[in-house]
PDB file of C-alpha atoms in Angstrom:
ATOM      1  CA  MET N  25     -15.771 -22.578 -16.225  1.00  0.00           C
ATOM      2  CA  GLU N  26     -14.360 -21.006 -19.335  1.00  0.00           C
ATOM      3  CA  ILE N  27     -10.713 -21.550 -20.072  1.00  0.00           C
ATOM      4  CA  ILE N  28      -8.740 -18.264 -19.347  1.00  0.00           C
ATOM      5  CA  ARG N  29      -5.658 -17.571 -21.501  1.00  0.00           C
ATOM      6  CA  ALA N  30      -2.751 -16.924 -19.119  1.00  0.00           C
ATOM      7  CA  GLY N  31       0.610 -15.406 -19.680  1.00  0.00           C
ATOM      8  CA  VAL N  32       3.796 -14.389 -17.724  1.00  0.00           C
ATOM      9  CA  ALA N  33       5.939 -11.317 -17.922  1.00  0.00           C
ATOM     10  CA  GLY N  34       9.436 -11.917 -16.492  1.00  0.00           C
ATOM     11  CA  THR N  35      11.011 -15.367 -16.302  1.00  0.00           C
ATOM     12  CA  GLY N  36      13.271 -15.379 -13.271  1.00  0.00           C
ATOM     13  CA  SER N  37      12.691 -17.956 -10.599  1.00  0.00           C
ATOM     14  CA  MET N  38       9.328 -16.618  -9.605  1.00  0.00           C
ATOM     15  CA  GLY N  39       8.130 -16.013 -13.188  1.00  0.00           C
ATOM     16  CA  ARG N  40       9.148 -19.558 -14.146  1.00  0.00           C
ATOM     17  CA  ASN N  41       7.121 -20.922 -11.197  1.00  0.00           C
ATOM     18  CA  HIS N  42       4.043 -19.011 -12.254  1.00  0.00           C
ATOM     19  CA  ALA N  43       4.460 -20.542 -15.802  1.00  0.00           C
ATOM     20  CA  ARG N  44       4.714 -23.995 -14.251  1.00  0.00           C
ATOM     21  CA  VAL N  45       1.537 -23.582 -12.222  1.00  0.00           C
ATOM     22  CA  TYR N  46      -0.479 -21.977 -14.993  1.00  0.00           C
ATOM     23  CA  SER N  47       0.327 -25.010 -17.202  1.00  0.00           C
ATOM     24  CA  LEU N  48      -1.252 -27.332 -14.451  1.00  0.00           C
ATOM     25  CA  ILE N  49      -4.310 -25.621 -12.981  1.00  0.00           C
ATOM     26  CA  PRO N  50      -7.760 -26.271 -14.240  1.00  0.00           C
ATOM     27  CA  GLY N  51      -9.475 -23.308 -15.966  1.00  0.00           C
ATOM     28  CA  ALA N  52      -6.250 -21.806 -17.303  1.00  0.00           C
ATOM     29  CA  LYS N  53      -4.191 -22.373 -20.389  1.00  0.00           C
ATOM     30  CA  LEU N  54      -0.613 -20.962 -20.426  1.00  0.00           C
ATOM     31  CA  CYS N  55      -0.374 -19.282 -23.855  1.00  0.00           C
ATOM     32  CA  ALA N  56       2.494 -16.709 -23.870  1.00  0.00           C
ATOM     33  CA  ILE N  57       5.763 -15.813 -22.099  1.00  0.00           C
ATOM     34  CA  TYR N  58       7.599 -12.439 -22.320  1.00  0.00           C
ATOM     35  CA  ASP N  59      11.008 -11.572 -21.061  1.00  0.00           C
ATOM     36  CA  ALA N  60      13.531  -8.838 -21.881  1.00  0.00           C
ATOM     37  CA  ASP N  61      15.870 -11.763 -22.683  1.00  0.00           C
ATOM     38  CA  PRO N  62      14.352 -13.569 -25.670  1.00  0.00           C
ATOM     39  CA  GLU N  63      16.360 -16.699 -25.081  1.00  0.00           C
ATOM     40  CA  ARG N  64      15.103 -16.947 -21.553  1.00  0.00           C
ATOM     41  CA  ALA N  65      11.513 -16.413 -22.684  1.00  0.00           C
ATOM     42  CA  LYS N  66      11.900 -19.094 -25.269  1.00  0.00           C
ATOM     43  CA  ALA N  67      13.386 -21.556 -22.749  1.00  0.00           C
ATOM     44  CA  VAL N  68      10.549 -21.160 -20.291  1.00  0.00           C
ATOM     45  CA  ALA N  69       7.933 -21.150 -23.038  1.00  0.00           C
ATOM     46  CA  ASP N  70       9.346 -24.408 -24.498  1.00  0.00           C
ATOM     47  CA  GLU N  71       9.482 -26.022 -21.038  1.00  0.00           C
ATOM     48  CA  PHE N  72       5.792 -25.414 -20.322  1.00  0.00           C
ATOM     49  CA  GLY N  73       4.218 -25.546 -23.805  1.00  0.00           C
ATOM     50  CA  ALA N  74       3.614 -21.824 -24.365  1.00  0.00           C
ATOM     51  CA  GLU N  75       4.608 -19.366 -27.047  1.00  0.00           C
ATOM     52  CA  PRO N  76       7.480 -16.855 -26.526  1.00  0.00           C
ATOM     53  CA  VAL N  77       6.602 -13.267 -27.462  1.00  0.00           C
ATOM     54  CA  SER N  78       8.764 -10.248 -28.081  1.00  0.00           C
ATOM     55  CA  SER N  79       6.624  -7.453 -26.644  1.00  0.00           C
ATOM     56  CA  LEU N  80       4.091  -6.591 -24.058  1.00  0.00           C
ATOM     57  CA  GLU N  81       1.665  -5.885 -26.862  1.00  0.00           C
ATOM     58  CA  GLU N  82       2.013  -9.405 -28.203  1.00  0.00           C
ATOM     59  CA  LEU N  83       1.698 -10.786 -24.596  1.00  0.00           C
ATOM     60  CA  ALA N  84      -1.594  -8.972 -24.141  1.00  0.00           C
ATOM     61  CA  GLU N  85      -2.920 -10.091 -27.489  1.00  0.00           C
ATOM     62  CA  ARG N  86      -2.347 -13.779 -26.555  1.00  0.00           C
ATOM     63  CA  ALA N  87      -3.155 -13.694 -22.828  1.00  0.00           C
ATOM     64  CA  GLU N  88      -5.969 -12.065 -20.795  1.00  0.00           C
ATOM     65  CA  ALA N  89      -4.641 -12.921 -17.326  1.00  0.00           C
ATOM     66  CA  ILE N  90      -0.958 -12.108 -16.889  1.00  0.00           C
ATOM     67  CA  SER N  91       1.474 -12.543 -13.995  1.00  0.00           C
ATOM     68  CA  VAL N  92       4.054  -9.756 -13.711  1.00  0.00           C
ATOM     69  CA  ALA N  93       7.311 -11.037 -12.192  1.00  0.00           C
ATOM     70  CA  VAL N  94       9.687  -8.394 -13.493  1.00  0.00           C
ATOM     71  CA  PRO N  95      12.059  -6.411 -11.206  1.00  0.00           C
ATOM     72  CA  THR N  96      10.114  -4.263  -8.767  1.00  0.00           C
ATOM     73  CA  ILE N  97      11.320  -1.058 -10.357  1.00  0.00           C
ATOM     74  CA  ALA N  98       9.513  -1.954 -13.548  1.00  0.00           C
ATOM     75  CA  HIS N  99       6.168  -2.942 -11.975  1.00  0.00           C
ATOM     76  CA  ARG N 100       4.422   0.379 -12.694  1.00  0.00           C
ATOM     77  CA  GLU N 101       5.566   0.566 -16.339  1.00  0.00           C
ATOM     78  CA  VAL N 102       4.743  -3.072 -17.145  1.00  0.00           C
ATOM     79  CA  GLY N 103       1.557  -3.390 -15.069  1.00  0.00           C
ATOM     80  CA  CYS N 104      -0.054  -0.196 -16.312  1.00  0.00           C
ATOM     81  CA  ARG N 105       0.753  -0.961 -19.918  1.00  0.00           C
ATOM     82  CA  LEU N 106      -0.713  -4.411 -19.710  1.00  0.00           C
ATOM     83  CA  MET N 107      -3.928  -3.146 -18.165  1.00  0.00           C
ATOM     84  CA  GLU N 108      -4.163  -0.420 -20.723  1.00  0.00           C
ATOM     85  CA  LEU N 109      -3.814  -3.101 -23.410  1.00  0.00           C
ATOM     86  CA  GLY N 110      -6.798  -4.924 -21.891  1.00  0.00           C
ATOM     87  CA  ALA N 111      -5.140  -7.625 -19.688  1.00  0.00           C
ATOM     88  CA  HIS N 112      -5.908  -8.437 -16.063  1.00  0.00           C
ATOM     89  CA  VAL N 113      -2.724  -8.444 -13.889  1.00  0.00           C
ATOM     90  CA  LEU N 114      -1.372 -10.426 -10.985  1.00  0.00           C
ATOM     91  CA  MET N 115       1.539  -8.251  -9.702  1.00  0.00           C
ATOM     92  CA  GLU N 116       4.186 -10.030  -7.708  1.00  0.00           C
ATOM     93  CA  LYS N 117       4.890  -8.359  -4.331  1.00  0.00           C
ATOM     94  CA  PRO N 118       5.746  -5.759  -3.450  1.00  0.00           C
ATOM     95  CA  ILE N 119       3.213  -4.064  -5.647  1.00  0.00           C
ATOM     96  CA  ALA N 120       5.755  -1.347  -6.501  1.00  0.00           C
ATOM     97  CA  PRO N 121       8.820   0.384  -5.171  1.00  0.00           C
ATOM     98  CA  SER N 122       6.954   3.539  -4.083  1.00  0.00           C
ATOM     99  CA  VAL N 123       3.440   4.486  -2.962  1.00  0.00           C
ATOM    100  CA  GLU N 124       3.230   6.812  -5.973  1.00  0.00           C
ATOM    101  CA  ASP N 125       3.854   3.928  -8.359  1.00  0.00           C
ATOM    102  CA  ALA N 126       1.387   1.668  -6.488  1.00  0.00           C
ATOM    103  CA  THR N 127      -1.322   4.333  -6.621  1.00  0.00           C
ATOM    104  CA  ALA N 128      -0.796   4.624 -10.370  1.00  0.00           C
ATOM    105  CA  LEU N 129      -1.332   0.915 -10.754  1.00  0.00           C
ATOM    106  CA  VAL N 130      -4.536   0.997  -8.626  1.00  0.00           C
ATOM    107  CA  GLU N 131      -5.897   4.004 -10.521  1.00  0.00           C
ATOM    108  CA  THR N 132      -5.046   2.293 -13.910  1.00  0.00           C
ATOM    109  CA  SER N 133      -6.978  -0.779 -12.710  1.00  0.00           C
ATOM    110  CA  LYS N 134      -9.977   1.386 -11.816  1.00  0.00           C
ATOM    111  CA  ARG N 135      -9.849   3.357 -15.049  1.00  0.00           C
ATOM    112  CA  THR N 136      -9.537   0.359 -17.366  1.00  0.00           C
ATOM    113  CA  GLY N 137     -11.816  -1.943 -15.356  1.00  0.00           C
ATOM    114  CA  ARG N 138      -9.034  -4.536 -15.208  1.00  0.00           C
ATOM    115  CA  ILE N 139      -8.404  -6.754 -12.149  1.00  0.00           C
ATOM    116  CA  LEU N 140      -5.193  -6.020 -10.245  1.00  0.00           C
ATOM    117  CA  GLN N 141      -4.251  -8.779  -7.778  1.00  0.00           C
ATOM    118  CA  VAL N 142      -1.112  -8.537  -5.666  1.00  0.00           C
ATOM    119  CA  GLY N 143       0.918 -11.689  -5.035  1.00  0.00           C
ATOM    120  CA  HIS N 144       1.077 -11.855  -1.248  1.00  0.00           C
ATOM    121  CA  ILE N 145       1.295 -15.574  -1.296  1.00  0.00           C
ATOM    122  CA  GLU N 146       0.849 -16.338   2.423  1.00  0.00           C
ATOM    123  CA  ARG N 147      -2.677 -15.184   2.159  1.00  0.00           C
ATOM    124  CA  PHE N 148      -3.281 -18.445   0.255  1.00  0.00           C
ATOM    125  CA  ASN N 149      -1.384 -20.654   2.650  1.00  0.00           C
ATOM    126  CA  PRO N 150      -3.695 -23.198   4.189  1.00  0.00           C
ATOM    127  CA  VAL N 151      -2.453 -22.409   7.670  1.00  0.00           C
ATOM    128  CA  LEU N 152      -3.866 -18.945   7.414  1.00  0.00           C
ATOM    129  CA  ARG N 153      -7.416 -20.318   7.259  1.00  0.00           C
ATOM    130  CA  GLN N 154      -6.832 -21.644  10.760  1.00  0.00           C
ATOM    131  CA  LEU N 155      -6.050 -18.144  11.988  1.00  0.00           C
ATOM    132  CA  GLU N 156      -9.002 -16.654  10.234  1.00  0.00           C
ATOM    133  CA  GLN N 157     -11.392 -19.279  11.635  1.00  0.00           C
ATOM    134  CA  ARG N 158     -10.162 -18.912  15.284  1.00  0.00           C
ATOM    135  CA  LEU N 159      -9.268 -15.275  15.448  1.00  0.00           C
ATOM    136  CA  THR N 160     -11.392 -13.035  17.633  1.00  0.00           C
ATOM    137  CA  ASN N 161      -9.311 -10.303  19.235  1.00  0.00           C
ATOM    138  CA  PRO N 162      -5.564 -10.628  18.761  1.00  0.00           C
ATOM    139  CA  VAL N 163      -3.490  -8.812  21.359  1.00  0.00           C
ATOM    140  CA  PHE N 164       0.054  -9.889  20.450  1.00  0.00           C
ATOM    141  CA  ILE N 165       1.438 -11.297  17.133  1.00  0.00           C
ATOM    142  CA  GLU N 166       4.993 -12.565  16.637  1.00  0.00           C
ATOM    143  CA  ALA N 167       6.272 -13.458  13.182  1.00  0.00           C
ATOM    144  CA  HIS N 168       9.707 -14.859  12.062  1.00  0.00           C
ATOM    145  CA  ARG N 169      10.718 -15.102   8.431  1.00  0.00           C
ATOM    146  CA  LEU N 170      14.322 -16.209   7.974  1.00  0.00           C
ATOM    147  CA  SER N 171      16.092 -17.335   4.826  1.00  0.00           C
ATOM    148  CA  PRO N 172      19.557 -18.003   3.398  1.00  0.00           C
ATOM    149  CA  PHE N 173      20.663 -15.245   0.927  1.00  0.00           C
ATOM    150  CA  PRO N 174      18.430 -15.730  -2.089  1.00  0.00           C
ATOM    151  CA  ASN N 175      20.593 -14.177  -4.899  1.00  0.00           C
ATOM    152  CA  ARG N 176      17.400 -12.454  -6.173  1.00  0.00           C
ATOM    153  CA  SER N 177      15.412  -9.334  -5.219  1.00  0.00           C
ATOM    154  CA  ILE N 178      18.765  -7.657  -4.455  1.00  0.00           C
ATOM    155  CA  ASP N 179      17.350  -4.365  -5.638  1.00  0.00           C
ATOM    156  CA  ILE N 180      15.310  -4.156  -2.398  1.00  0.00           C
ATOM    157  CA  GLY N 181      16.025  -4.651   1.275  1.00  0.00           C
ATOM    158  CA  VAL N 182      14.751  -7.566   3.380  1.00  0.00           C
ATOM    159  CA  VAL N 183      11.697  -5.490   4.639  1.00  0.00           C
ATOM    160  CA  LEU N 184      10.329  -5.217   1.121  1.00  0.00           C
ATOM    161  CA  ASP N 185      11.663  -8.680   0.072  1.00  0.00           C
ATOM    162  CA  LEU N 186      10.477 -10.850   2.994  1.00  0.00           C
ATOM    163  CA  MET N 187       8.953  -8.932   5.921  1.00  0.00           C
ATOM    164  CA  ILE N 188       6.232  -7.477   3.687  1.00  0.00           C
ATOM    165  CA  HIS N 189       4.609 -10.953   3.582  1.00  0.00           C
ATOM    166  CA  ASP N 190       3.984 -10.829   7.278  1.00  0.00           C
ATOM    167  CA  ILE N 191       3.148  -7.178   7.280  1.00  0.00           C
ATOM    168  CA  GLU N 192       0.325  -7.736   4.783  1.00  0.00           C
ATOM    169  CA  VAL N 193      -0.977 -10.774   6.794  1.00  0.00           C
ATOM    170  CA  ILE N 194      -0.902  -8.810  10.030  1.00  0.00           C
ATOM    171  CA  LEU N 195      -2.773  -5.924   8.577  1.00  0.00           C
ATOM    172  CA  HIS N 196      -5.371  -8.369   7.291  1.00  0.00           C
ATOM    173  CA  LEU N 197      -5.717 -10.005  10.708  1.00  0.00           C
ATOM    174  CA  VAL N 198      -5.690  -6.893  12.924  1.00  0.00           C
ATOM    175  CA  ARG N 199      -7.633  -4.346  10.721  1.00  0.00           C
ATOM    176  CA  SER N 200      -6.773  -1.361  12.811  1.00  0.00           C
ATOM    177  CA  PRO N 201      -4.681   1.799  12.091  1.00  0.00           C
ATOM    178  CA  VAL N 202      -1.075   1.807  13.099  1.00  0.00           C
ATOM    179  CA  ALA N 203      -0.286   3.924  16.179  1.00  0.00           C
ATOM    180  CA  SER N 204       3.506   3.644  16.344  1.00  0.00           C
ATOM    181  CA  ILE N 205       6.453   1.745  14.958  1.00  0.00           C
ATOM    182  CA  ASP N 206       9.924   0.930  16.326  1.00  0.00           C
ATOM    183  CA  ALA N 207      12.305  -0.624  13.814  1.00  0.00           C
ATOM    184  CA  VAL N 208      15.995  -1.665  13.562  1.00  0.00           C
ATOM    185  CA  GLY N 209      17.858  -3.210  10.662  1.00  0.00           C
ATOM    186  CA  VAL N 210      21.424  -4.069   9.621  1.00  0.00           C
ATOM    187  CA  PRO N 211      22.989  -4.361   6.138  1.00  0.00           C
ATOM    188  CA  VAL N 212      25.441  -7.305   5.905  1.00  0.00           C
ATOM    189  CA  LEU N 213      25.872  -8.386   2.323  1.00  0.00           C
ATOM    190  CA  MET N 214      23.966  -5.615   0.508  1.00  0.00           C
ATOM    191  CA  LYS N 215      23.745  -1.830   0.936  1.00  0.00           C
ATOM    192  CA  SER N 216      20.143  -2.154   2.129  1.00  0.00           C
ATOM    193  CA  GLU N 217      19.194  -4.056   5.296  1.00  0.00           C
ATOM    194  CA  ASP N 218      19.569  -7.833   5.311  1.00  0.00           C
ATOM    195  CA  ILE N 219      18.163  -8.295   8.867  1.00  0.00           C
ATOM    196  CA  ALA N 220      15.314  -6.247  10.280  1.00  0.00           C
ATOM    197  CA  ASN N 221      12.947  -6.201  13.227  1.00  0.00           C
ATOM    198  CA  ALA N 222       9.912  -4.088  13.689  1.00  0.00           C
ATOM    199  CA  ARG N 223       7.527  -3.606  16.682  1.00  0.00           C
ATOM    200  CA  ILE N 224       4.161  -2.338  15.457  1.00  0.00           C
ATOM    201  CA  ARG N 225       1.547  -0.963  17.809  1.00  0.00           C
ATOM    202  CA  PHE N 226      -1.996  -0.616  16.543  1.00  0.00           C
ATOM    203  CA  GLU N 227      -4.720   1.782  17.805  1.00  0.00           C
ATOM    204  CA  ASN N 228      -6.838  -1.119  19.067  1.00  0.00           C
ATOM    205  CA  GLY N 229      -3.984  -2.146  21.421  1.00  0.00           C
ATOM    206  CA  CYS N 230      -2.581  -5.106  19.489  1.00  0.00           C
ATOM    207  CA  VAL N 231       1.217  -5.302  19.155  1.00  0.00           C
ATOM    208  CA  ALA N 232       3.064  -7.161  16.397  1.00  0.00           C
ATOM    209  CA  ASN N 233       6.749  -8.102  16.641  1.00  0.00           C
ATOM    210  CA  VAL N 234       8.164  -8.956  13.205  1.00  0.00           C
ATOM    211  CA  THR N 235      11.610 -10.320  12.375  1.00  0.00           C
ATOM    212  CA  ALA N 236      13.027 -10.963   8.904  1.00  0.00           C
ATOM    213  CA  SER N 237      16.480 -12.089   7.750  1.00  0.00           C
ATOM    214  CA  ARG N 238      17.895 -13.175   4.383  1.00  0.00           C
ATOM    215  CA  ILE N 239      21.257 -14.272   5.711  1.00  0.00           C
ATOM    216  CA  SER N 240      20.155 -17.029   8.007  1.00  0.00           C
ATOM    217  CA  PRO N 241      21.643 -20.509   7.755  1.00  0.00           C
ATOM    218  CA  GLU N 242      18.069 -21.941   8.034  1.00  0.00           C
ATOM    219  CA  LYS N 243      14.661 -21.228   6.595  1.00  0.00           C
ATOM    220  CA  MET N 244      11.867 -20.299   8.997  1.00  0.00           C
ATOM    221  CA  ARG N 245       8.290 -19.066   8.279  1.00  0.00           C
ATOM    222  CA  LYS N 246       6.396 -18.928  11.578  1.00  0.00           C
ATOM    223  CA  ILE N 247       3.659 -16.824  13.130  1.00  0.00           C
ATOM    224  CA  ARG N 248       2.130 -16.863  16.689  1.00  0.00           C
ATOM    225  CA  VAL N 249      -1.000 -15.137  17.575  1.00  0.00           C
ATOM    226  CA  PHE N 250      -2.089 -14.610  21.171  1.00  0.00           C
ATOM    227  CA  GLN N 251      -5.543 -13.631  22.360  1.00  0.00           C
ATOM    228  CA  SER N 252      -7.390 -13.823  25.664  1.00  0.00           C
ATOM    229  CA  ASP N 253      -8.722 -17.356  25.277  1.00  0.00           C
ATOM    230  CA  CYS N 254      -5.897 -19.097  23.358  1.00  0.00           C
ATOM    231  CA  TYR N 255      -2.837 -18.740  21.198  1.00  0.00           C
ATOM    232  CA  LEU N 256      -1.963 -20.274  17.873  1.00  0.00           C
ATOM    233  CA  SER N 257       1.488 -21.265  16.716  1.00  0.00           C
ATOM    234  CA  LEU N 258       1.659 -21.844  12.960  1.00  0.00           C
ATOM    235  CA  ASP N 259       4.412 -22.844  10.525  1.00  0.00           C
ATOM    236  CA  TYR N 260       3.822 -21.529   7.003  1.00  0.00           C
ATOM    237  CA  GLN N 261       6.608 -23.749   5.627  1.00  0.00           C
ATOM    238  CA  GLU N 262       5.504 -27.032   7.122  1.00  0.00           C
ATOM    239  CA  GLN N 263       1.801 -26.074   6.945  1.00  0.00           C
ATOM    240  CA  ALA N 264       1.345 -27.288  10.485  1.00  0.00           C
ATOM    241  CA  GLY N 265       0.645 -25.858  13.832  1.00  0.00           C
ATOM    242  CA  GLN N 266      -0.713 -26.114  17.411  1.00  0.00           C
ATOM    243  CA  ILE N 267      -3.465 -24.310  19.348  1.00  0.00           C
ATOM    244  CA  HIS N 268      -2.915 -23.746  23.090  1.00  0.00           C
ATOM    245  CA  TRP N 269      -5.645 -22.828  25.601  1.00  0.00           C
ATOM    246  CA  LYS N 270      -6.234 -22.610  29.358  1.00  0.00           C
ATOM    247  CA  GLU N 271      -8.213 -25.465  30.993  1.00  0.00           C
ATOM    248  CA  GLY N 272      -8.580 -25.237  34.818  1.00  0.00           C
ATOM    249  CA  MET N 273      -5.137 -24.469  36.071  1.00  0.00           C
ATOM    250  CA  GLY N 274      -3.323 -25.954  33.176  1.00  0.00           C
ATOM    251  CA  ILE N 275      -2.543 -25.297  29.543  1.00  0.00           C
ATOM    252  CA  GLN N 276      -3.845 -27.749  26.949  1.00  0.00           C
ATOM    253  CA  ARG N 277      -2.465 -28.212  23.429  1.00  0.00           C
ATOM    254  CA  ALA N 278      -3.786 -29.770  20.281  1.00  0.00           C
ATOM    255  CA  GLU N 279      -2.503 -30.121  16.730  1.00  0.00           C
ATOM    256  CA  VAL N 280      -4.209 -27.894  14.131  1.00  0.00           C
ATOM    257  CA  GLU N 281      -5.533 -29.883  11.219  1.00  0.00           C
ATOM    258  CA  VAL N 282      -4.273 -28.353   7.923  1.00  0.00           C
ATOM    259  CA  GLU N 283      -5.320 -29.531   4.542  1.00  0.00           C
ATOM    260  CA  LYS N 284      -1.960 -29.019   2.884  1.00  0.00           C
ATOM    261  CA  ASP N 285      -1.674 -27.535  -0.695  1.00  0.00           C
ATOM    262  CA  GLU N 286       0.660 -25.372  -2.768  1.00  0.00           C
ATOM    263  CA  PRO N 287       0.007 -21.713  -1.930  1.00  0.00           C
ATOM    264  CA  LEU N 288       1.024 -20.526  -5.398  1.00  0.00           C
ATOM    265  CA  LYS N 289      -1.385 -22.921  -6.997  1.00  0.00           C
ATOM    266  CA  LEU N 290      -4.124 -21.552  -4.759  1.00  0.00           C
ATOM    267  CA  GLU N 291      -3.095 -17.982  -5.498  1.00  0.00           C
ATOM    268  CA  LEU N 292      -3.139 -18.410  -9.330  1.00  0.00           C
ATOM    269  CA  ALA N 293      -6.393 -20.371  -9.183  1.00  0.00           C
ATOM    270  CA  ALA N 294      -7.981 -17.490  -7.256  1.00  0.00           C
ATOM    271  CA  PHE N 295      -6.751 -15.029  -9.827  1.00  0.00           C
ATOM    272  CA  ILE N 296      -8.043 -17.091 -12.680  1.00  0.00           C
ATOM    273  CA  ALA N 297     -11.473 -17.392 -10.960  1.00  0.00           C
ATOM    274  CA  SER N 298     -11.578 -13.599 -10.430  1.00  0.00           C
ATOM    275  CA  VAL N 299     -10.962 -13.101 -14.164  1.00  0.00           C
ATOM    276  CA  ALA N 300     -13.480 -15.661 -15.195  1.00  0.00           C
ATOM    277  CA  HIS N 301     -16.250 -14.450 -12.855  1.00  0.00           C
ATOM    278  CA  GLY N 302     -15.381 -10.704 -12.689  1.00  0.00           C
ATOM    279  CA  HIS N 303     -15.167 -10.549  -8.907  1.00  0.00           C
ATOM    280  CA  ASP N 304     -12.621  -8.638  -6.703  1.00  0.00           C
ATOM    281  CA  PRO N 305      -9.341 -10.469  -6.133  1.00  0.00           C
ATOM    282  CA  ALA N 306      -8.455 -11.881  -2.738  1.00  0.00           C
ATOM    283  CA  VAL N 307      -5.523  -9.382  -2.297  1.00  0.00           C
ATOM    284  CA  THR N 308      -6.505  -6.107  -3.921  1.00  0.00           C
ATOM    285  CA  GLY N 309      -4.206  -3.355  -5.148  1.00  0.00           C
ATOM    286  CA  GLN N 310      -5.348  -1.243  -2.186  1.00  0.00           C
ATOM    287  CA  GLN N 311      -4.278  -3.923   0.281  1.00  0.00           C
ATOM    288  CA  GLY N 312      -0.947  -4.318  -1.519  1.00  0.00           C
ATOM    289  CA  THR N 313      -0.445  -0.567  -1.285  1.00  0.00           C
ATOM    290  CA  ALA N 314      -1.224  -0.525   2.402  1.00  0.00           C
ATOM    291  CA  ALA N 315       1.390  -3.241   3.050  1.00  0.00           C
ATOM    292  CA  LEU N 316       3.859  -1.363   0.912  1.00  0.00           C
ATOM    293  CA  GLU N 317       3.214   1.867   2.744  1.00  0.00           C
ATOM    294  CA  LEU N 318       3.925   0.354   6.141  1.00  0.00           C
ATOM    295  CA  ALA N 319       7.004  -1.527   4.795  1.00  0.00           C
ATOM    296  CA  LEU N 320       8.419   1.674   3.377  1.00  0.00           C
ATOM    297  CA  GLU N 321       7.900   3.509   6.721  1.00  0.00           C
ATOM    298  CA  ILE N 322       9.699   0.597   8.495  1.00  0.00           C
ATOM    299  CA  THR N 323      12.521   0.916   5.975  1.00  0.00           C
ATOM    300  CA  ARG N 324      12.650   4.717   6.411  1.00  0.00           C
ATOM    301  CA  LEU N 325      12.946   4.262  10.226  1.00  0.00           C
ATOM    302  CA  ILE N 326      15.726   1.747   9.788  1.00  0.00           C
ATOM    303  CA  HIS N 327      17.768   4.077   7.602  1.00  0.00           C
ATOM    304  CA  ALA N 328      16.948   7.341   9.376  1.00  0.00           C
TER     305      ALA N 328
END
């Protein structure tokens, strides 16, 4: 496979992680780093053997596949500009702060012929493959995503920060229109919600109960999926799980075999492969927009 020149816009904790992974994965060469803070850009570039650049134009000149990890409010401006300059873009989630901005990104991708992948990282978690292989007709899904306060992404609430991961996965698994939503949330440390719960009912009858918190003393990333013949309990964080099924008058259980790997590495490798071969990304701009639209509706209901 040809070597794809990679770059990163934004060097907070997530952007630095993207730079680290690009410097390691086959098929990619980390070439350029951009940040509004030139000293920060230079520090990350020096750490991972890339060149710091002072503008998006320079970034697009040196890199053809670029991760955008700037604040959410700037996603439309930075993403559209990079695609117009000829670069393919991996946009960190959420795709944008509004459906209007997300639509502009998708339309720019179509108009320029550039790839737009959205960074919903759990789609690349090896445990998700176990769900995809065993799923037939989910009737109830329960997801918990708890975290200590992150001191980042404070410009958005916990629904757009954390819950949107599970929202996107659930939409991917259920593939049915939403019929109704009940939601509640509480601001604790920030003006926006820090704890939230949503109960989503789909037109096909499936119900999803989703909880997210960014003020928990512990980290938890778990999902359980129930269907008529079995249920799966999976831990994204530990990349482990169990499958339970009825046998006679009892319930049997077995460990799920998961080939562990770093989801970010798999995500960026998939992006690089899409750029190299010209195929659609695993998580498209349209899918990222659908997750955003549902997350924004949950947020609206919380603050109504």
